[in-house]
Structure formats: structure tokens, C-alpha cells
Amino acid sequence: MEYEKMLYQTNASEMPHSCSTQFKLAAEQFPTDSYAAYAYADNFDLSLLPEDAGIPTTVYQYNAPQIKIESAWEIQEQPVSTSYAPANPCSSVSSSGSSGHQLIPPPAYPHSAYPSPQSSPQQSEFASFKYDCLSSPCPSLDASSIKQELHILPPSPPESNCETPSPRSDTSSSSSSSSSSSSSIKAEPLDAELENYIDLNTLQQQLLDIKPNHQALRECLEDTTFQRKHNLKPLALESFIGGLAEVRGDFEPVISLALEHAKREADAICAKLQISQDPNAWTAAQVHAWLRSTLAQFKLPPVDNLELQFSEDGAALALLSEEEFQRRLPESGSTLHAQLEIWKMAYADQLGNEMEATAPAGNDMLWGYQPPNVEQDESEDDEDMESALPLATATATGTGTGTPTSTAAKRSGGARNGGSSHIHLWQFLKELLAAPQVNGTAIRWIDRSKGIFKIEDSVRVAKLWGRRKNRPAMNYDKLSRSIRQYYKKGIMKKTERSQRLVYQFCQPYHQ
DNA sequence: AATGAGGAGGTAC
DNA sequence: GTACCTCCTCATT
């Protein structure tokens, strides 16, 4: 659905909070140039755009009317997704009071995610076409093409919300919303009326006379009138989740840079406060020192009775939910929680890197990451890792052939010769849930206040659990069996309305 | 086919 | 004894 590119969401609470902070951190590296900050977060480096039609111009060919529709619409859409980007792309999160909407910075543009790998060649072509028109004097861009381009702009767009069929829809079966525009394309020649009020020469000159700092593009992208004009509605987050997983890879550079920034910042604060980089290691007094430091850092109002509000040590603090932070400190709780998440991630990342340096197996960035068993170290590929292990082989081939005793003997002589973690499964799942930026594609909260979560990628979660426990043959079947054992123990329960891969912590376990 | 549910026997601590 | 792990069968989606 083309409109999924309109990267808005309505439910700000679903957006991993610390993710927003990460983008804030990323954007801070360009404090003087709002557009550059956004472009950076977007992984969209304007400086890389060629001045002289370096982008292959052959990608744009004016062939079919429906293609022109697409081009026209995409030109309109582009300012939509960026026009809402404030100087700090994350500030829209905190300033949700304006409309309750927030912007998810679009992924790397355009090739890896825009268009998606499933995109048609035409889609890719027209992503490039936009560059051609806006950033370089494209040979194919002449006055007539601009006239045609302007001409086919729909007089009024379809109702602009995420449910609206894409303008890319086949015109032969187009919905009522697009039929009018397609018919106008087919039927109407260039009409003089349009030319009367559009000075094409001026427009062409404006497009061609691109300043080195891409002034025209900036102005175009900073134009916020489009959203108001067409009453654009945001995209519901639920419909975006799938796409988020697809584009996740494009956020990685941003996340990595933000993590780097956070780590440097944390280093300095740790030195200053004489505290560990690991929040779990903090004493209650160190928690208070960190809270005060963070309040000051973000210019938040000081809290007089901080010691009374937060009696937890670092490990307990790390388990507090954002809601609990907000309940205790309505003004600053959310920021403090987000910042703590950043610190946890930064520490986990550092820990993971250290582990990787000594035992390079896998790259799962995970809080509490444990070095894999020696038997796993030889392979970087999960599938190879499993198939190479005696236990996995026995498990895969031994169905119905071995007695429990014999299989147990194989097991005891197989993979489990190292010290496995003592962590409980429910604790592990909470750890994954606590780092949505890292594991959000594998497991996420559905309703954090109720302790309801969903395993989005059962295979991945099972693999992570298997690694953590040094059980390379772990799979979701076994993991879910363990989860079901929690039903009897009162640690987890089924949700009221049973859903696949959705579980719920019982009350004492999700707070 | 994937997942859910639960019984049963096993190991590690 | 606890906390899984593993294998299994059957039901459901």
C-alpha cells in the first residue's frame, strides 16, 4: 500500500520511547540545520546527491499515463512525509499535544526500503525521478514535461488516509478516488487555463537553478501546506508494524550512531558521578545521583523527595515501567525512563561488543547477553550451528527411535557441557521486552500495563533463548512448552481473548 | 504448516 | 524440589 509511506502513527504510546530519544541524540549532532538533522536521521545525505544529473536519467521514461500519476502523486507525497519533520524529528513525540500524531522518520531512501524489495521496477524508477526533477538539471526535464506533470496532478486528491487505495492502483480497476484523475489524464490535452496561472518558465528556472545547498529541495520539503490542504490522516501503527520490520535494517546506522553518542555521554556521566555504566549495578544512592544528573541534563524540574520517590537500587529501577516512572514523576518520568533505556542499551551494546571480541558468535545485541557455548563459537550461521551439533542431529533424526533414556543420554553427553544461565524464561522475556529498539521485531508489548506481549518472531526468540541457555536445539515448540508451564505456576496466563503468540504476565511478574 | 495444550520422562542445580 | 528441556500426541487455526 503506497500510503504506508506516509509515516505517521496515531498511537504515540506504542512507539518505543527510547527510540525517540535515540533519534533525538542523532539529531543533536546537527543542531544548526534542521533539515540536515532530519536528513541525517533519515539516512538521506543530501550532499551525496549529484549536481549534474549523476543519478541515471534513463530510469525515467515518460510512457504511460498511470506512471505519470504515480510521479505526480509521489511528488506530492514527498513533502508530506517530511513536512512534519521538525528541527528535531523526535520532538514531535514529546509534543504530541498538537495532534497526537508523531512522525516515524522514514527509512533509508529510496532503494532498500522505498521502494520495498517487492516494488516494481517502475516504483524504483520514479523514486529516482524525483531526484532528477528536484536536484539536478535532468535532460529529460523540459518545459513540456513539467507542463504535463503539472497538468496531470489530480484536481483534488482522494481522501487522504491510510485506507485510501494507492494512486498506483491499476487504472483499469481504479477506485472512484483515482478514476477522476486517470480520466483527466487520458482525456484532456494541455489546457491553456492551467498555463495561465502557472508560469512554467519561472517554475522550470526554479527547478533547474538548484543552489548548492539544495535550497529548492529544502523549500519543497519544508512546505507544510500539503498536509493541511489535503487533510492527511496518520497511518495507524498496527498497519505499520509489518513494514517496520522490513525497514528495520535501515534504522540500524542511526541506532548505532545514537548508541555511540549515548555511550560517550554515559562514559562522561559515569566518570563524573563515579557510578558503573551498568544501571543494574547501581546502589540506591547512585540511582539518586543518576536521576538528579539526568534531570539537570534535560533541564527538568528538580525533585525534592527523590529518595522517597525512588528507593530502588539500579536493578530494581531497571525493571520499573515507563508508566511507573510517569506515575511518580508526571513531568519528567517519561524522559527519565527513556534515558534509562538508552543507558541499558548502551551498556548492553558495549557488553555485546566485548563478548563478541572474545567469542565471535552471532551478533545479537541483547541486554544480559551471554557468551555462547564453545560448541557454538565455530559457526556464525545459526542454521549451520544447529545442524552441526550432535544434539540437534540426534533430535532431528531420532524421532521415535530412541527411548527417553537413550535420548537423555545423548542429551547429557551433548550440548550441555558448559555452565548455563540461571535466568528464568520469564525474566529473559522481560529483558527482550525491555529493549524494544533491539528486539522489537522479535517480541513486543501489546499492552504493557496488563503485561500482555506478543512474540512476533517465534524462531528468533527461541534462538535467543537457546543461546542464552546454551541449548542450541531450542525451538519455539519447546519454549512455548516452558511458557505453558507458567500457567500452573501463576507466572503467566492466557489472554482473555486467545491470540496466537500472545501471552500475558500475571500481576506480580510484569511490574 | 504453524501453533496451542498438556502429559511424561529426563537433566542440572 | 525447582526449572526447565525434550519428545510426544492431539486439537485448533
XYZ file of C-alpha atoms (C1' of nucleotides) in Angstrom:
537
model
C 0.000 0.000 0.000
C 1.549 3.173 -1.172
C 0.077 5.216 1.594
C 2.019 3.262 4.128
C 4.810 5.539 3.114
C 3.067 8.307 4.913
C 4.908 7.646 8.025
C 2.578 8.817 10.666
C 1.166 6.974 13.522
C -1.595 7.774 15.897
C -0.627 5.874 18.944
C 2.395 7.514 20.404
C 2.473 5.167 23.332
C 3.269 2.263 21.056
C 6.395 3.873 19.779
C 9.372 2.718 21.762
C 10.068 5.725 23.802
C 13.759 5.484 23.996
C 13.850 5.089 20.277
C 12.602 8.587 20.046
C 15.327 9.671 22.332
C 17.828 7.969 20.159
C 16.772 9.973 17.205
C 16.943 12.997 19.372
C 20.506 12.128 20.085
C 21.229 11.614 16.449
C 19.669 14.889 15.535
C 21.647 16.761 18.126
C 24.698 16.227 16.068
C 23.314 18.741 13.622
C 21.843 21.304 15.886
C 22.152 24.176 13.493
C 20.496 22.742 10.460
C 17.085 21.350 10.919
C 16.885 19.831 7.539
C 20.267 18.287 7.745
C 19.327 16.795 11.077
C 16.340 15.204 9.579
C 18.163 14.097 6.520
C 20.707 12.524 8.779
C 18.126 10.654 10.745
C 16.615 9.622 7.512
C 19.896 8.277 6.298
C 19.395 10.604 3.412
C 22.527 12.525 2.731
C 21.804 15.496 0.534
C 25.435 16.086 -0.100
C 25.538 12.835 -1.942
C 23.034 13.959 -4.498
C 24.825 14.772 -7.692
C 24.733 18.234 -9.073
C 24.846 17.209 -12.659
C 22.317 14.507 -13.100
C 24.606 11.909 -11.664
C 21.615 9.780 -10.967
C 20.945 7.767 -14.070
C 18.455 9.619 -16.090
C 17.482 6.600 -18.030
C 15.377 5.486 -15.147
C 12.748 7.986 -16.014
C 10.765 7.452 -19.103
C 7.512 9.064 -19.723
C 5.461 6.276 -21.102
C 2.145 5.605 -19.604
C -0.446 7.841 -18.041
C -0.681 5.822 -14.866
C 3.030 6.214 -14.457
C 2.647 9.906 -14.630
C 0.006 9.736 -11.979
C 2.402 7.973 -9.772
C 5.075 10.523 -10.347
C 2.773 13.360 -9.634
C 1.469 11.802 -6.516
C 4.830 10.911 -5.222
C 5.991 14.414 -5.727
C 3.134 15.475 -3.584
C 3.719 12.816 -1.067
C 7.314 13.603 -0.525
C 6.690 16.869 1.238
C 4.053 15.149 3.271
C 6.371 12.790 4.992
C 8.997 15.384 5.549
C 6.978 18.476 6.099
C 6.018 17.275 9.506
C 9.590 16.699 10.439
C 10.527 19.349 12.916
C 14.018 20.523 13.541
C 14.294 17.595 15.813
C 12.439 14.728 14.293
C 11.729 13.375 17.701
C 10.288 16.452 19.163
C 7.008 15.555 17.613
C 6.916 12.664 20.003
C 7.178 14.758 23.042
C 4.947 17.409 21.627
C 2.188 15.018 20.906
C -0.254 17.511 22.225
C -0.504 19.207 18.890
C -2.350 16.465 17.162
C -1.470 13.290 18.894
C 0.437 12.250 15.856
C 4.051 11.569 15.550
C 6.420 11.033 12.785
C 8.400 7.958 12.295
C 11.442 9.027 10.399
C 11.284 7.271 7.119
C 13.818 4.612 6.390
C 16.735 4.896 4.073
C 15.632 6.370 0.848
C 14.920 5.127 -1.646
C 16.441 1.852 -2.581
C 16.416 -0.512 0.336
C 13.039 0.263 1.731
C 11.495 2.835 -0.572
C 10.522 1.055 -2.621
C 10.404 -2.277 -0.938
C 12.191 -5.231 -2.462
C 8.860 -6.221 -3.883
C 8.463 -2.953 -5.609
C 8.044 -2.942 -9.273
C 10.795 -1.539 -11.423
C 8.519 1.356 -12.119
C 8.363 2.224 -8.495
C 12.095 2.363 -8.299
C 12.250 4.404 -11.404
C 10.012 7.043 -10.057
C 11.761 7.296 -6.779
C 14.742 8.263 -8.835
C 12.662 10.534 -10.972
C 12.019 12.737 -8.012
C 15.698 13.209 -7.587
C 16.035 14.020 -11.216
C 13.495 16.749 -11.111
C 14.390 18.284 -7.844
C 18.063 18.025 -7.511
C 19.566 18.122 -10.897
C 19.046 19.536 -14.329
C 17.826 16.347 -15.767
C 17.976 16.188 -19.539
C 14.525 14.751 -19.634
C 13.132 17.650 -17.718
C 11.913 20.231 -20.079
C 9.082 22.670 -20.087
C 6.682 20.332 -21.768
C 7.290 17.558 -19.350
C 6.723 19.903 -16.483
C 3.543 21.085 -18.075
C 2.411 17.553 -18.451
C 3.429 16.777 -14.961
C 1.512 19.663 -13.523
C -1.346 19.012 -15.752
C -1.991 15.541 -14.560
C -1.984 16.457 -10.934
C -5.381 15.434 -9.695
C -7.588 18.441 -9.126
C -8.340 17.096 -5.705
C -6.693 14.098 -4.205
C -8.544 11.111 -2.934
C -9.462 11.137 0.687
C -6.074 11.029 2.167
C -5.835 8.471 4.800
C -4.044 5.213 5.055
C -7.036 3.260 3.928
C -7.259 5.023 0.643
C -6.285 2.886 -2.290
C -2.958 3.792 -3.689
C -2.808 6.006 -6.702
C -0.599 3.287 -8.051
C -3.667 1.124 -8.363
C -4.299 -0.189 -11.766
C -6.232 2.486 -13.535
C -8.333 -0.056 -15.307
C -9.733 -1.121 -11.988
C -9.168 2.058 -10.156
C -11.448 3.109 -7.407
C -13.618 6.139 -7.599
C -10.953 8.195 -5.922
C -8.437 7.668 -8.664
C -10.727 7.317 -11.596
C -11.241 11.018 -11.880
C -7.581 11.722 -12.106
C -6.956 8.959 -14.563
C -9.738 10.103 -16.793
C -8.429 13.597 -16.791
C -5.133 12.322 -17.930
C -6.492 10.328 -20.753
C -8.939 12.855 -21.999
C -7.502 16.256 -21.521
C -4.811 17.849 -23.568
C -2.650 20.515 -22.084
C -5.134 23.224 -21.370
C -4.345 26.846 -21.573
C -6.170 27.522 -18.375
C -3.539 25.838 -16.379
C -0.798 27.652 -18.162
C -2.495 30.888 -17.369
C -1.750 30.675 -13.741
C 1.447 28.745 -13.728
C 4.477 30.404 -15.066
C 6.261 27.419 -16.422
C 9.371 29.248 -17.274
C 9.671 30.514 -13.774
C 8.985 27.106 -12.372
C 11.454 25.467 -14.650
C 14.060 28.004 -13.757
C 13.327 27.416 -10.121
C 13.849 23.735 -10.534
C 16.899 23.988 -12.685
C 18.599 26.721 -10.799
C 19.396 24.470 -7.901
C 21.653 26.073 -5.425
C 24.481 24.101 -3.970
C 22.682 23.758 -0.691
C 19.613 22.346 -2.393
C 17.564 25.332 -1.455
C 14.720 24.432 -3.742
C 14.532 20.952 -2.388
C 14.623 22.256 1.123
C 11.845 24.671 0.465
C 9.855 21.991 -1.188
C 10.320 19.581 1.664
C 9.738 22.163 4.323
C 6.447 23.158 2.814
C 3.830 22.164 5.346
C 0.815 23.218 3.401
C 0.253 19.874 1.815
C -0.895 18.102 4.881
C -3.340 20.840 5.789
C -4.566 21.170 2.285
C -5.363 17.528 1.865
C -6.304 16.766 5.422
C -3.893 13.894 5.620
C -4.541 11.430 8.318
C -1.860 9.454 10.001
C -1.204 5.823 9.469
C -2.366 3.512 12.170
C 0.596 1.965 13.848
C -0.732 -1.558 13.681
C -0.692 -1.457 9.934
C 2.801 -0.180 10.031
C 4.349 -2.813 12.218
C 4.993 -5.209 9.411
C 6.693 -2.557 7.381
C 8.729 -1.550 10.357
C 10.274 -4.947 10.438
C 11.158 -4.671 6.791
C 12.823 -1.322 7.101
C 14.464 -2.077 10.372
C 17.792 -2.572 8.735
C 17.726 0.971 7.501
C 17.470 2.310 11.016
C 20.457 0.384 12.156
C 23.047 3.011 11.214
C 21.051 5.618 13.040
C 20.640 3.414 16.056
C 24.312 2.580 16.049
C 25.316 6.218 15.893
C 22.845 7.135 18.561
C 24.199 4.356 20.710
C 27.706 5.617 20.168
C 26.601 9.033 21.229
C 24.801 7.635 24.246
C 27.831 5.607 25.232
C 30.121 8.604 25.106
C 27.660 10.587 27.102
C 27.267 7.782 29.610
C 31.017 7.452 29.955
C 31.327 11.075 30.896
C 28.489 10.955 33.378
C 29.740 7.727 34.913
C 33.130 9.295 35.472
C 31.571 12.368 36.917
C 29.203 10.531 39.246
C 31.572 7.669 39.977
C 28.982 5.081 39.034
C 29.003 1.953 36.953
C 27.931 2.036 33.343
C 25.652 -0.835 34.187
C 22.459 0.551 35.716
C 21.861 -2.828 37.319
C 24.919 -2.326 39.448
C 23.845 0.959 40.954
C 23.084 1.340 44.593
C 20.085 3.351 45.658
C 22.328 6.337 46.296
C 23.811 6.042 42.851
C 20.327 5.816 41.413
C 19.534 9.121 43.044
C 22.723 10.664 41.735
C 21.928 9.493 38.249
C 18.356 10.707 38.435
C 19.461 14.154 39.566
C 22.093 14.321 36.910
C 19.616 13.350 34.235
C 17.035 15.806 35.452
C 19.620 18.554 35.241
C 20.845 17.363 31.879
C 17.401 17.663 30.376
C 16.604 20.814 32.287
C 13.736 19.113 34.040
C 12.400 20.435 37.307
C 14.307 19.112 40.303
C 12.552 16.647 42.554
C 12.757 17.373 46.226
C 11.859 14.000 47.636
C 13.743 11.925 45.127
C 14.937 9.487 47.763
C 11.378 8.847 48.830
C 10.108 8.535 45.290
C 12.837 6.125 44.234
C 14.016 3.796 46.908
C 15.066 1.140 44.420
C 18.584 0.205 43.595
C 19.659 0.092 39.976
C 18.448 -3.432 39.269
C 15.002 -2.643 40.612
C 14.946 0.691 38.871
C 15.645 -1.014 35.574
C 12.525 -3.102 35.983
C 10.206 -0.157 36.521
C 7.826 0.517 33.714
C 7.509 3.830 31.972
C 4.054 4.149 33.468
C 5.531 3.785 36.913
C 8.084 6.486 36.184
C 5.334 8.735 34.947
C 3.171 7.987 37.924
C 5.921 9.029 40.279
C 7.163 11.960 38.251
C 4.488 13.106 35.830
C 6.656 15.857 34.417
C 9.894 14.031 33.939
C 9.197 10.341 34.421
C 8.911 9.576 30.768
C 12.203 11.220 29.929
C 13.984 9.540 32.789
C 12.653 6.166 31.777
C 13.662 6.699 28.178
C 17.108 7.805 29.216
C 17.481 4.766 31.415
C 16.528 2.592 28.480
C 19.252 4.276 26.470
C 21.787 3.599 29.162
C 20.737 -0.004 29.390
C 21.039 -0.393 25.667
C 24.351 1.345 25.540
C 25.698 -0.905 28.224
C 24.253 -3.982 26.564
C 25.817 -2.946 23.306
C 29.157 -2.470 24.926
C 28.840 -5.788 26.691
C 27.852 -7.465 23.482
C 30.809 -5.980 21.668
C 33.164 -7.160 24.366
C 31.684 -10.627 24.249
C 31.876 -10.646 20.517
C 35.506 -9.678 20.662
C 36.285 -12.698 22.796
C 33.737 -15.140 21.421
C 32.619 -14.062 17.995
C 29.405 -15.975 17.559
C 26.307 -14.214 16.439
C 25.590 -10.557 16.744
C 22.525 -10.454 18.872
C 22.590 -7.266 20.757
C 20.831 -8.182 23.885
C 20.766 -6.919 27.364
C 22.365 -9.546 29.504
C 23.955 -11.118 26.518
C 25.878 -14.179 27.430
C 28.829 -15.627 25.647
C 27.791 -18.602 23.637
C 28.900 -22.069 24.414
C 32.186 -23.127 22.908
C 30.331 -25.520 20.683
C 28.527 -22.608 19.105
C 31.537 -20.486 18.535
C 32.690 -22.097 15.369
C 29.787 -21.071 13.245
C 28.356 -17.675 12.649
C 25.368 -19.077 10.921
C 22.515 -20.178 13.093
C 21.376 -22.919 10.839
C 24.840 -24.317 10.478
C 25.330 -24.018 14.153
C 22.342 -26.172 14.889
C 22.877 -28.777 12.292
C 26.478 -29.156 13.311
C 25.677 -30.084 16.846
C 25.304 -33.673 17.965
C 22.235 -32.891 19.962
C 20.495 -31.179 17.143
C 21.286 -34.054 14.855
C 20.020 -36.557 17.359
C 16.905 -34.569 17.906
C 16.205 -34.136 14.269
C 16.738 -37.738 13.339
C 15.810 -39.570 16.469
C 12.084 -39.144 16.440
C 10.504 -42.346 17.567
C 13.744 -44.249 17.523
C 15.186 -43.649 20.922
C 13.846 -44.375 24.324
C 13.674 -41.488 26.748
C 16.710 -42.940 28.432
C 18.751 -43.130 25.305
C 17.815 -39.677 24.174
C 18.547 -38.373 27.608
C 21.943 -39.980 27.467
C 22.578 -38.279 24.167
C 21.430 -35.041 25.673
C 23.630 -35.241 28.697
C 26.596 -36.053 26.543
C 25.729 -33.441 24.002
C 25.373 -29.744 24.122
C 25.191 -29.054 27.752
C 28.709 -29.168 28.976
C 29.020 -25.528 29.757
C 27.514 -23.567 32.578
C 24.074 -22.465 31.523
C 22.469 -19.326 32.726
C 20.246 -19.360 35.741
C 17.932 -16.820 34.312
C 14.321 -17.777 34.160
C 12.449 -17.733 30.928
C 10.013 -15.109 32.107
C 12.890 -12.878 33.139
C 14.528 -13.372 29.811
C 11.364 -12.446 28.002
C 11.104 -9.314 30.074
C 14.637 -8.435 29.157
C 13.804 -8.726 25.499
C 10.714 -6.662 26.024
C 12.706 -4.023 27.839
C 14.747 -3.286 24.746
C 12.182 -2.783 22.006
C 14.678 -0.954 19.838
C 16.761 -4.062 19.700
C 14.228 -6.831 19.945
C 11.071 -5.112 18.873
C 10.848 -7.145 15.730
C 11.020 -10.358 17.717
C 8.901 -9.582 20.726
C 6.953 -6.539 21.834
C 4.452 -5.337 24.309
C 0.835 -5.366 23.263
C -0.385 -3.844 26.488
C 2.415 -3.135 28.818
C 0.224 -2.141 31.716
C -1.500 -5.502 31.579
C 1.652 -7.425 30.890
C 0.410 -8.618 27.522
C 3.070 -9.177 24.930
C 3.372 -10.780 21.560
C 6.129 -12.892 20.150
C 6.486 -11.536 16.648
C 9.285 -13.815 15.579
C 8.967 -17.095 17.382
C 12.023 -18.584 15.710
C 14.239 -15.709 16.707
C 13.027 -15.575 20.272
C 13.587 -19.292 20.595
C 17.075 -18.979 19.174
C 17.914 -16.170 21.554
C 16.620 -18.228 24.446
C 18.575 -21.216 23.258
C 21.732 -19.180 23.112
C 21.150 -17.735 26.494
C 20.688 -21.164 27.959
C 23.254 -22.870 25.821
C 20.569 -25.030 24.320
C 21.239 -24.896 20.609
C 18.341 -27.208 19.864
C 15.851 -24.848 21.428
C 12.891 -24.023 19.282
C 9.600 -22.325 19.742
C 7.801 -25.552 20.435
C 9.946 -26.145 23.465
C 9.975 -22.555 24.525
C 6.224 -22.368 24.388
C 6.017 -25.534 26.428
C 8.006 -23.801 29.113
C 5.767 -20.788 28.903
C 2.757 -23.010 29.346
C 4.294 -24.425 32.471
C 3.962 -20.916 33.823
C 0.209 -21.174 33.595
C 0.144 -23.563 36.507
C 2.702 -21.558 38.417
C 0.807 -18.339 38.102
C 3.617 -16.541 36.330
C 1.814 -16.216 33.044
C -1.699 -16.749 31.830
C -3.593 -16.912 28.634
C -5.013 -13.675 27.423
C -8.746 -13.165 27.719
C -9.189 -13.418 24.007
C -6.798 -16.092 22.947
C -4.426 -14.926 20.255
C -1.579 -16.690 18.650
C 1.803 -15.942 20.129
C 0.283 -13.578 22.646
C 0.913 -14.177 26.313
C 0.319 -12.288 29.480
C 2.334 -11.970 32.629
C 0.421 -12.406 35.831
C 0.285 -9.396 38.040
C 3.386 -9.641 40.216
C 5.593 -10.502 37.294
C 5.120 -7.648 34.924
C 5.649 -4.756 37.260
C 2.125 -25.945 8.457
C 2.288 -23.439 12.466
C 0.809 -23.091 16.853
C -1.508 -24.355 21.349
C -2.161 -27.533 25.022
C -0.628 -30.749 28.119
C 1.393 -35.496 29.601
C 5.565 -37.740 30.622
C 10.341 -38.577 31.484
C 14.660 -36.521 31.643
C 18.853 -33.320 33.439
C 21.103 -29.628 36.139
C 21.260 -27.211 40.091
C 12.242 -29.727 44.717
C 12.560 -26.403 41.117
C 13.100 -25.032 36.491
C 13.355 -26.125 32.658
C 14.326 -29.425 28.302
C 12.747 -32.828 25.233
C 9.548 -35.731 22.993
C 5.150 -36.831 22.167
C 0.040 -36.710 20.722
C -3.868 -34.343 19.655
C -6.548 -30.117 18.667
C -7.014 -25.707 16.554
C -6.111 -22.034 13.366
